[in-house]
mmCIF file of C-alpha atoms in Angstrom:
data_model
loop_
_atom_site.group_PDB
_atom_site.id
_atom_site.type_symbol
_atom_site.label_atom_id
_atom_site.label_comp_id
_atom_site.label_asym_id
_atom_site.label_seq_id
_atom_site.Cartn_x
_atom_site.Cartn_y
_atom_site.Cartn_z
ATOM 1 C CA MET A 1 0.000 0.000 0.000
ATOM 2 C CA GLY A 2 3.020 2.284 0.286
ATOM 3 C CA ARG A 3 2.497 4.004 -3.045
ATOM 4 C CA PHE A 4 0.633 6.718 -4.853
ATOM 5 C CA HIS A 5 -1.104 5.716 -8.069
ATOM 6 C CA GLU A 6 -0.298 6.970 -11.556
ATOM 7 C CA GLY A 7 -2.621 9.975 -11.429
ATOM 8 C CA GLU A 8 -1.406 11.130 -8.004
ATOM 9 C CA GLN A 9 2.232 10.766 -9.071
ATOM 10 C CA ALA A 10 1.583 12.701 -12.297
ATOM 11 C CA LEU A 11 0.264 15.676 -10.315
ATOM 12 C CA GLN A 12 3.128 15.523 -7.860
ATOM 13 C CA ARG A 13 5.614 15.549 -10.797
ATOM 14 C CA ARG A 14 3.794 18.469 -12.388
ATOM 15 C CA VAL A 15 4.324 20.494 -9.214
ATOM 16 C CA SER A 16 7.949 19.346 -8.888
ATOM 17 C CA PRO A 17 9.969 16.176 -9.630
ATOM 18 C CA VAL A 18 11.575 16.665 -6.228
ATOM 19 C CA LEU A 19 8.101 16.684 -4.622
ATOM 20 C CA GLN A 20 7.210 13.365 -6.199
ATOM 21 C CA GLN A 21 10.400 11.779 -4.876
ATOM 22 C CA ARG A 22 9.783 13.200 -1.414
ATOM 23 C CA MET A 23 6.139 12.071 -1.380
ATOM 24 C CA GLN A 24 7.127 8.490 -2.190
ATOM 25 C CA LYS A 25 9.117 8.438 1.036
ATOM 26 C CA VAL A 26 6.064 9.829 2.841
ATOM 27 C CA ALA A 27 3.850 7.142 1.269
ATOM 28 C CA ASP A 28 6.081 4.397 2.641
ATOM 29 C CA VAL A 29 5.278 5.648 6.135
ATOM 30 C CA VAL A 30 1.653 6.867 6.063
ATOM 31 C CA LEU A 31 -0.208 4.709 3.503
ATOM 32 C CA ARG A 32 -1.212 1.470 5.205
ATOM 33 C CA ASP A 33 -3.235 -1.641 4.356
ATOM 34 C CA HIS A 34 -4.707 -1.596 7.865
ATOM 35 C CA MET A 35 -5.992 0.919 10.408
ATOM 36 C CA PRO A 36 -3.813 1.837 13.391
ATOM 37 C CA ASP A 37 -5.530 1.600 16.760
ATOM 38 C CA GLN A 38 -6.004 5.364 17.080
ATOM 39 C CA HIS A 39 -7.950 5.414 13.792
ATOM 40 C CA ARG A 40 -10.063 2.466 14.889
ATOM 41 C CA ASP A 41 -10.886 4.220 18.157
ATOM 42 C CA PHE A 42 -11.564 7.494 16.344
ATOM 43 C CA PHE A 43 -14.244 6.065 14.036
ATOM 44 C CA ALA A 44 -16.165 4.813 17.084
ATOM 45 C CA LEU A 45 -16.513 8.416 18.348
ATOM 46 C CA LEU A 46 -18.304 9.751 15.271
ATOM 47 C CA PRO A 47 -22.023 10.530 14.780
ATOM 48 C CA THR A 48 -21.555 10.779 10.986
ATOM 49 C CA LEU A 49 -19.545 9.069 8.267
ATOM 50 C CA VAL A 50 -18.959 10.312 4.713
ATOM 51 C CA VAL A 51 -19.021 7.556 2.081
ATOM 52 C CA GLY A 52 -18.022 7.755 -1.579
ATOM 53 C CA SER A 53 -19.451 5.254 -4.042
ATOM 54 C CA VAL A 54 -19.868 4.687 -7.795
ATOM 55 C CA ASP A 55 -23.093 4.015 -9.690
ATOM 56 C CA GLU A 56 -23.761 1.655 -12.580
ATOM 57 C CA CYS A 57 -22.799 4.396 -15.054
ATOM 58 C CA GLY A 58 -19.430 4.973 -13.387
ATOM 59 C CA ARG A 59 -20.504 8.251 -11.763
ATOM 60 C CA PRO A 60 -19.121 8.991 -8.284
ATOM 61 C CA TRP A 61 -21.478 10.046 -5.477
ATOM 62 C CA ALA A 62 -20.817 11.283 -1.946
ATOM 63 C CA SER A 63 -23.188 10.361 0.904
ATOM 64 C CA MET A 64 -23.368 10.881 4.659
ATOM 65 C CA LEU A 65 -24.514 8.259 7.163
ATOM 66 C CA ALA A 66 -25.510 9.107 10.733
ATOM 67 C CA GLY A 67 -26.032 7.348 14.043
ATOM 68 C CA ARG A 68 -25.224 7.513 17.714
ATOM 69 C CA PRO A 69 -21.459 7.377 18.381
ATOM 70 C CA GLY A 70 -20.471 3.731 18.261
ATOM 71 C CA PHE A 71 -22.439 2.994 15.091
ATOM 72 C CA VAL A 72 -19.051 2.656 13.337
ATOM 73 C CA LEU A 73 -16.792 0.022 14.913
ATOM 74 C CA SER A 74 -13.568 -1.741 13.961
ATOM 75 C CA PRO A 75 -13.403 -5.321 15.272
ATOM 76 C CA ASP A 76 -9.873 -5.724 13.850
ATOM 77 C CA PRO A 77 -7.346 -3.541 11.967
ATOM 78 C CA VAL A 78 -8.599 -4.493 8.489
ATOM 79 C CA THR A 79 -12.344 -4.287 9.147
ATOM 80 C CA LEU A 80 -14.846 -1.468 9.651
ATOM 81 C CA HIS A 81 -18.478 -2.266 10.414
ATOM 82 C CA ILE A 82 -21.077 0.464 9.859
ATOM 83 C CA ALA A 83 -24.373 -0.163 11.673
ATOM 84 C CA ALA A 84 -26.384 2.224 9.503
ATOM 85 C CA LYS A 85 -28.154 2.175 6.189
ATOM 86 C CA PRO A 86 -28.414 4.958 3.616
ATOM 87 C CA ILE A 87 -31.344 7.366 3.706
ATOM 88 C CA ALA A 88 -34.192 6.294 1.427
ATOM 89 C CA GLY A 89 -33.368 7.539 -2.062
ATOM 90 C CA ASP A 90 -29.675 8.115 -1.383
ATOM 91 C CA PRO A 91 -27.592 6.788 -4.327
ATOM 92 C CA LEU A 92 -25.534 4.741 -1.860
ATOM 93 C CA GLU A 93 -28.652 2.642 -1.270
ATOM 94 C CA ARG A 94 -28.242 1.203 -4.795
ATOM 95 C CA HIS A 95 -24.451 0.881 -4.666
ATOM 96 C CA LEU A 96 -24.056 -1.337 -1.608
ATOM 97 C CA ALA A 97 -23.148 -4.792 -2.878
ATOM 98 C CA LEU A 98 -20.491 -7.340 -2.064
ATOM 99 C CA ASP A 99 -17.067 -6.227 -3.332
ATOM 100 C CA ALA A 100 -18.327 -2.727 -4.213
ATOM 101 C CA PRO A 101 -15.512 -0.162 -3.772
ATOM 102 C CA LEU A 102 -16.128 2.583 -1.212
ATOM 103 C CA GLY A 103 -14.241 5.617 0.028
ATOM 104 C CA ILE A 104 -14.649 6.384 3.733
ATOM 105 C CA LEU A 105 -13.983 9.693 5.485
ATOM 106 C CA GLY A 106 -14.344 10.061 9.221
ATOM 107 C CA LEU A 107 -14.421 13.728 10.238
ATOM 108 C CA GLN A 108 -15.018 15.132 13.715
ATOM 109 C CA PRO A 109 -15.729 18.828 13.064
ATOM 110 C CA GLU A 110 -15.654 19.953 16.692
ATOM 111 C CA THR A 111 -12.009 18.813 16.961
ATOM 112 C CA ARG A 112 -11.044 19.127 13.263
ATOM 113 C CA ARG A 113 -9.774 15.533 13.279
ATOM 114 C CA ARG A 114 -10.202 13.398 10.176
ATOM 115 C CA ASN A 115 -9.055 10.008 8.895
ATOM 116 C CA ARG A 116 -9.535 8.235 5.577
ATOM 117 C CA MET A 117 -10.082 4.601 4.693
ATOM 118 C CA ASN A 118 -10.730 3.122 1.267
ATOM 119 C CA GLY A 119 -11.842 -0.458 0.735
ATOM 120 C CA ARG A 120 -14.525 -2.833 -0.472
ATOM 121 C CA VAL A 121 -17.802 -4.125 0.942
ATOM 122 C CA SER A 122 -17.108 -7.518 2.503
ATOM 123 C CA ALA A 123 -20.519 -8.202 4.096
ATOM 124 C CA LEU A 124 -24.098 -6.925 4.243
ATOM 125 C CA ASP A 125 -26.472 -7.487 7.145
ATOM 126 C CA GLU A 126 -29.707 -6.162 8.628
ATOM 127 C CA SER A 127 -27.942 -3.394 10.534
ATOM 128 C CA GLY A 128 -25.684 -2.128 7.732
ATOM 129 C CA PHE A 129 -22.490 -3.279 6.045
ATOM 130 C CA THR A 130 -18.837 -4.149 6.578
ATOM 131 C CA VAL A 131 -15.842 -2.777 4.676
ATOM 132 C CA HIS A 132 -12.489 -4.526 4.257
ATOM 133 C CA VAL A 133 -9.595 -2.057 4.408
ATOM 134 C CA GLU A 134 -7.430 -1.627 1.317
ATOM 135 C CA GLN A 135 -5.830 1.707 2.184
ATOM 136 C CA SER A 136 -5.825 3.759 5.401
ATOM 137 C CA PHE A 137 -4.230 7.110 6.147
ATOM 138 C CA GLY A 138 -4.637 10.211 8.275
ATOM 139 C CA ASN A 139 -5.326 13.772 7.133
ATOM 140 C CA CYS A 140 -4.318 17.153 8.510
ATOM 141 C CA PRO A 141 -6.957 19.463 10.099
ATOM 142 C CA GLN A 142 -6.547 22.293 7.569
ATOM 143 C CA TYR A 143 -9.627 24.201 6.306
ATOM 144 C CA ILE A 144 -12.087 22.347 8.584
ATOM 145 C CA GLN A 145 -14.734 24.559 10.220
ATOM 146 C CA ALA A 146 -15.262 23.541 13.854
ATOM 147 C CA ARG A 147 -18.901 22.696 14.647
ATOM 148 C CA ALA A 148 -20.532 20.806 17.509
ATOM 149 C CA PRO A 149 -23.241 18.294 16.457
ATOM 150 C CA ARG A 150 -26.526 17.723 18.269
ATOM 151 C CA LEU A 151 -28.806 14.715 17.730
ATOM 152 C CA VAL A 152 -32.435 15.768 17.094
ATOM 153 C CA GLY A 153 -34.194 12.444 16.641
ATOM 154 C CA ALA A 154 -34.988 9.642 14.229
ATOM 155 C CA LEU A 155 -35.967 10.239 10.610
ATOM 156 C CA GLY A 156 -38.985 9.149 8.694
ATOM 157 C CA THR A 157 -38.797 9.140 4.903
ATOM 158 C CA PRO A 158 -37.515 12.612 4.024
ATOM 159 C CA PRO A 159 -38.800 14.319 0.867
ATOM 160 C CA ARG A 160 -36.498 14.615 -2.124
ATOM 161 C CA GLN A 161 -36.131 17.244 -4.819
ATOM 162 C CA MET A 162 -34.459 16.013 -7.988
ATOM 163 C CA GLU A 163 -31.868 18.200 -9.671
ATOM 164 C CA VAL A 164 -30.887 18.382 -13.351
ATOM 165 C CA ALA A 165 -27.800 19.885 -14.992
ATOM 166 C CA GLN A 166 -29.140 23.405 -14.412
ATOM 167 C CA LEU A 167 -29.553 23.523 -10.653
ATOM 168 C CA SER A 168 -32.603 24.847 -8.810
ATOM 169 C CA PRO A 169 -32.574 28.084 -6.764
ATOM 170 C CA ARG A 170 -32.491 26.017 -3.542
ATOM 171 C CA ALA A 171 -29.443 24.017 -4.650
ATOM 172 C CA THR A 172 -27.752 27.194 -5.855
ATOM 173 C CA ALA A 173 -28.374 28.881 -2.504
ATOM 174 C CA MET A 174 -26.872 25.937 -0.616
ATOM 175 C CA LEU A 175 -23.744 26.116 -2.746
ATOM 176 C CA ASN A 176 -23.451 29.889 -2.485
ATOM 177 C CA SER A 177 -23.460 29.744 1.317
ATOM 178 C CA ALA A 178 -21.352 26.583 1.717
ATOM 179 C CA ASP A 179 -18.103 26.662 3.673
ATOM 180 C CA THR A 180 -17.626 22.885 3.408
ATOM 181 C CA VAL A 181 -18.057 20.367 0.596
ATOM 182 C CA PHE A 182 -17.204 16.693 0.233
ATOM 183 C CA ILE A 183 -15.938 15.312 -3.084
ATOM 184 C CA ALA A 184 -16.037 11.670 -4.223
ATOM 185 C CA THR A 185 -13.833 10.492 -7.084
ATOM 186 C CA HIS A 186 -13.035 7.172 -8.708
ATOM 187 C CA ALA A 187 -10.250 5.859 -10.931
ATOM 188 C CA ALA A 188 -10.351 2.401 -12.532
ATOM 189 C CA ASN A 189 -8.411 -0.191 -10.523
ATOM 190 C CA GLU A 190 -7.680 2.442 -7.863
ATOM 191 C CA GLY A 191 -10.922 2.335 -5.897
ATOM 192 C CA VAL A 192 -13.067 5.211 -4.618
ATOM 193 C CA ASP A 193 -11.940 8.189 -2.562
ATOM 194 C CA VAL A 194 -13.938 10.843 -0.724
ATOM 195 C CA SER A 195 -12.345 14.024 0.597
ATOM 196 C CA HIS A 196 -13.126 17.327 2.301
ATOM 197 C CA ARG A 197 -12.817 20.859 0.933
ATOM 198 C CA GLY A 198 -13.301 23.960 3.092
ATOM 199 C CA GLY A 199 -13.257 27.700 2.532
ATOM 200 C CA LYS A 200 -14.948 30.932 3.429
ATOM 201 C CA PRO A 201 -18.711 30.994 2.700
ATOM 202 C CA GLY A 202 -18.982 31.570 -1.032
ATOM 203 C CA PHE A 203 -15.723 29.817 -1.912
ATOM 204 C CA VAL A 204 -17.727 27.753 -4.415
ATOM 205 C CA LYS A 205 -18.392 29.922 -7.464
ATOM 206 C CA VAL A 206 -21.716 29.079 -9.142
ATOM 207 C CA GLU A 207 -22.270 30.009 -12.808
ATOM 208 C CA GLN A 208 -24.716 29.116 -15.561
ATOM 209 C CA ARG A 209 -23.015 28.082 -18.805
ATOM 210 C CA GLU A 210 -24.694 26.649 -21.892
ATOM 211 C CA GLY A 211 -27.651 25.113 -20.082
ATOM 212 C CA ALA A 212 -25.753 23.687 -17.124
ATOM 213 C CA THR A 213 -24.566 24.891 -13.748
ATOM 214 C CA VAL A 214 -20.785 25.055 -13.481
ATOM 215 C CA LEU A 215 -18.988 25.197 -10.126
ATOM 216 C CA THR A 216 -15.437 26.397 -9.566
ATOM 217 C CA LEU A 217 -13.549 25.662 -6.335
ATOM 218 C CA PRO A 218 -10.080 26.889 -5.340
ATOM 219 C CA ASP A 219 -7.575 24.183 -4.481
ATOM 220 C CA PHE A 220 -5.491 25.366 -1.542
ATOM 221 C CA ARG A 221 -2.137 24.148 -0.271
ATOM 222 C CA GLY A 222 -2.586 20.713 1.293
ATOM 223 C CA ASN A 223 -0.696 17.515 2.046
ATOM 224 C CA ASN A 224 0.406 16.960 -1.596
ATOM 225 C CA PHE A 225 -1.233 13.539 -1.706
ATOM 226 C CA PHE A 226 -3.476 14.685 -4.604
ATOM 227 C CA ASN A 227 -5.971 11.890 -3.916
ATOM 228 C CA THR A 228 -8.918 13.789 -5.409
ATOM 229 C CA LEU A 229 -7.128 15.521 -8.272
ATOM 230 C CA GLY A 230 -5.078 12.420 -9.027
ATOM 231 C CA ASN A 231 -8.271 10.421 -9.531
ATOM 232 C CA ILE A 232 -9.714 13.193 -11.696
ATOM 233 C CA ALA A 233 -6.542 13.153 -13.831
ATOM 234 C CA LEU A 234 -7.390 9.517 -14.661
ATOM 235 C CA ASN A 235 -11.192 9.791 -14.668
ATOM 236 C CA PRO A 236 -12.692 13.312 -15.000
ATOM 237 C CA ARG A 237 -15.835 12.760 -12.942
ATOM 238 C CA ALA A 238 -16.752 13.694 -9.378
ATOM 239 C CA GLY A 239 -19.590 13.560 -6.865
ATOM 240 C CA LEU A 240 -20.315 16.469 -4.540
ATOM 241 C CA LEU A 241 -22.049 16.575 -1.146
ATOM 242 C CA VAL A 242 -23.114 19.762 0.665
ATOM 243 C CA VAL A 243 -24.727 19.695 4.126
ATOM 244 C CA ASP A 244 -27.003 22.444 5.422
ATOM 245 C CA TYR A 245 -25.850 22.315 9.042
ATOM 246 C CA ALA A 246 -28.869 24.299 10.273
ATOM 247 C CA THR A 247 -31.573 22.083 8.731
ATOM 248 C CA GLY A 248 -29.943 18.711 8.065
ATOM 249 C CA ASP A 249 -30.684 19.050 4.318
ATOM 250 C CA LEU A 250 -28.306 17.224 1.958
ATOM 251 C CA LEU A 251 -27.380 18.258 -1.584
ATOM 252 C CA GLN A 252 -25.877 15.440 -3.672
ATOM 253 C CA LEU A 253 -24.564 16.088 -7.164
ATOM 254 C CA THR A 254 -22.546 14.289 -9.814
ATOM 255 C CA ALA A 255 -20.520 16.121 -12.436
ATOM 256 C CA THR A 256 -17.746 16.069 -14.996
ATOM 257 C CA ALA A 257 -14.543 17.561 -13.647
ATOM 258 C CA GLU A 258 -11.581 19.566 -14.933
ATOM 259 C CA ILE A 259 -8.414 20.887 -13.280
ATOM 260 C CA ILE A 260 -7.495 24.501 -14.094
ATOM 261 C CA TRP A 261 -3.759 24.810 -13.495
ATOM 262 C CA ASP A 262 -3.097 28.479 -14.161
ATOM 263 C CA GLY A 263 -4.446 31.676 -15.660
ATOM 264 C CA PRO A 264 -6.192 34.834 -14.440
ATOM 265 C CA GLU A 265 -8.899 32.963 -12.464
ATOM 266 C CA VAL A 266 -6.279 31.124 -10.419
ATOM 267 C CA GLU A 267 -4.312 34.324 -9.851
ATOM 268 C CA ALA A 268 -7.443 36.212 -8.807
ATOM 269 C CA PHE A 269 -8.217 33.925 -5.872
ATOM 270 C CA GLU A 270 -5.810 34.477 -3.005
ATOM 271 C CA GLY A 271 -4.370 31.204 -1.731
ATOM 272 C CA ALA A 272 -5.497 29.121 -4.733
ATOM 273 C CA GLN A 273 -2.799 26.965 -6.278
ATOM 274 C CA ARG A 274 -5.139 25.680 -8.966
ATOM 275 C CA LEU A 275 -8.910 25.368 -9.510
ATOM 276 C CA LEU A 276 -11.351 22.493 -9.776
ATOM 277 C CA ARG A 277 -14.209 23.040 -12.241
ATOM 278 C CA LEU A 278 -17.336 20.876 -12.106
ATOM 279 C CA ARG A 279 -20.053 20.799 -14.763
ATOM 280 C CA MET A 280 -23.254 19.429 -13.246
ATOM 281 C CA GLU A 281 -25.035 16.375 -14.633
ATOM 282 C CA CYS A 282 -27.772 15.601 -12.085
ATOM 283 C CA GLY A 283 -28.455 15.244 -8.380
ATOM 284 C CA GLN A 284 -30.951 15.706 -5.581
ATOM 285 C CA ILE A 285 -31.753 17.488 -2.338
ATOM 286 C CA ILE A 286 -32.856 15.308 0.579
ATOM 287 C CA GLU A 287 -34.722 17.624 2.948
ATOM 288 C CA GLY A 288 -33.905 17.053 6.611
ATOM 289 C CA GLY A 289 -31.897 14.031 5.554
ATOM 290 C CA LEU A 290 -29.770 13.976 8.704
ATOM 291 C CA PRO A 291 -31.025 13.628 12.309
ATOM 292 C CA LEU A 292 -28.397 16.145 13.456
ATOM 293 C CA ARG A 293 -27.994 19.896 13.719
ATOM 294 C CA TRP A 294 -24.735 21.732 14.289
ATOM 295 C CA SER A 295 -23.584 24.858 16.102
ATOM 296 C CA GLU A 296 -22.386 27.958 14.294
ATOM 297 C CA PRO A 297 -18.898 27.420 12.864
ATOM 298 C CA ALA A 298 -15.542 28.508 14.170
ATOM 299 C CA TYR A 299 -13.698 29.018 10.927
ATOM 300 C CA ALA A 300 -10.379 27.311 10.253
ATOM 301 C CA PRO A 301 -7.412 29.598 10.946
ATOM 302 C CA GLN A 302 -5.947 28.823 7.501
ATOM 303 C CA LEU A 303 -8.809 30.771 5.879
ATOM 304 C CA ILE A 304 -7.136 34.050 6.893
ATOM 305 C CA GLU A 305 -4.690 33.428 4.033
ATOM 306 C CA THR A 306 -7.396 32.781 1.444
ATOM 307 C CA GLY A 307 -9.494 35.160 -0.611
ATOM 308 C CA SER A 308 -12.952 35.054 -2.137
ATOM 309 C CA TRP A 309 -14.517 35.307 -5.564
ATOM 310 C CA ALA A 310 -16.113 38.632 -4.641
ATOM 311 C CA ALA A 311 -12.714 40.073 -3.750
ATOM 312 C CA GLY A 312 -11.191 38.694 -6.926
#
């Protein structure tokens, strides 16, 4: 497991050949085929879990599962059991099958801790599903907005609003106010990954172009793993998840993706090293899809060094 795949290495080389050599040494230490005990214990603390999956058309989707802390448990270092099922109508509901690849992100917003695990479904049962670990690694706390969650009760069957390539006013408003998004990507033979992106409210630029909504996100300085962008370099598709932390609404989208390496748009956004552009295909809003509400955010200190589209 101590390696980065072809797409990740290509992006590292594009930044600097020296970086790629240095990151290989990092990979030998931090990329594991099992979860260390502190990761296993961490997942058991969480009331939510972000899951990336792929549909029958090869489109990535990002989903969020919820439960009382302890609903995610690791009985051994290569196994994670999730005692929860997707919300009715969530794309993940259709994607859960034996050997299906999944990307797992555990994020604790009140502490800004996060860990990643990618693997495959090894079992399904009445309570949920089990994932066998293929790759496990930690992530730094950069750009995470601190929020405290509060459980508000069990869900019924929440209403859904379907989205097409040109997004509705409600979906547009959620994106315009977002300070956090989750992105699922998938590259053939490399599994599924799901990652976090954070910025000041409005860091997602929303535009209408030729009958479709197009989103542009700045890509800030990170850990140089290039998990998301490396997958996109091999397979230019992505799934997006936005949570309304005040209502529990979920916005799920799937899109074609493009990396913008340089030019006036990159230069205009302070802190951006490159941009990610997403052209919407379809999606949905699940109203009140999560049985949790969160406190007002304490913004990540790294955001002081980043700009905004309005300022640019």
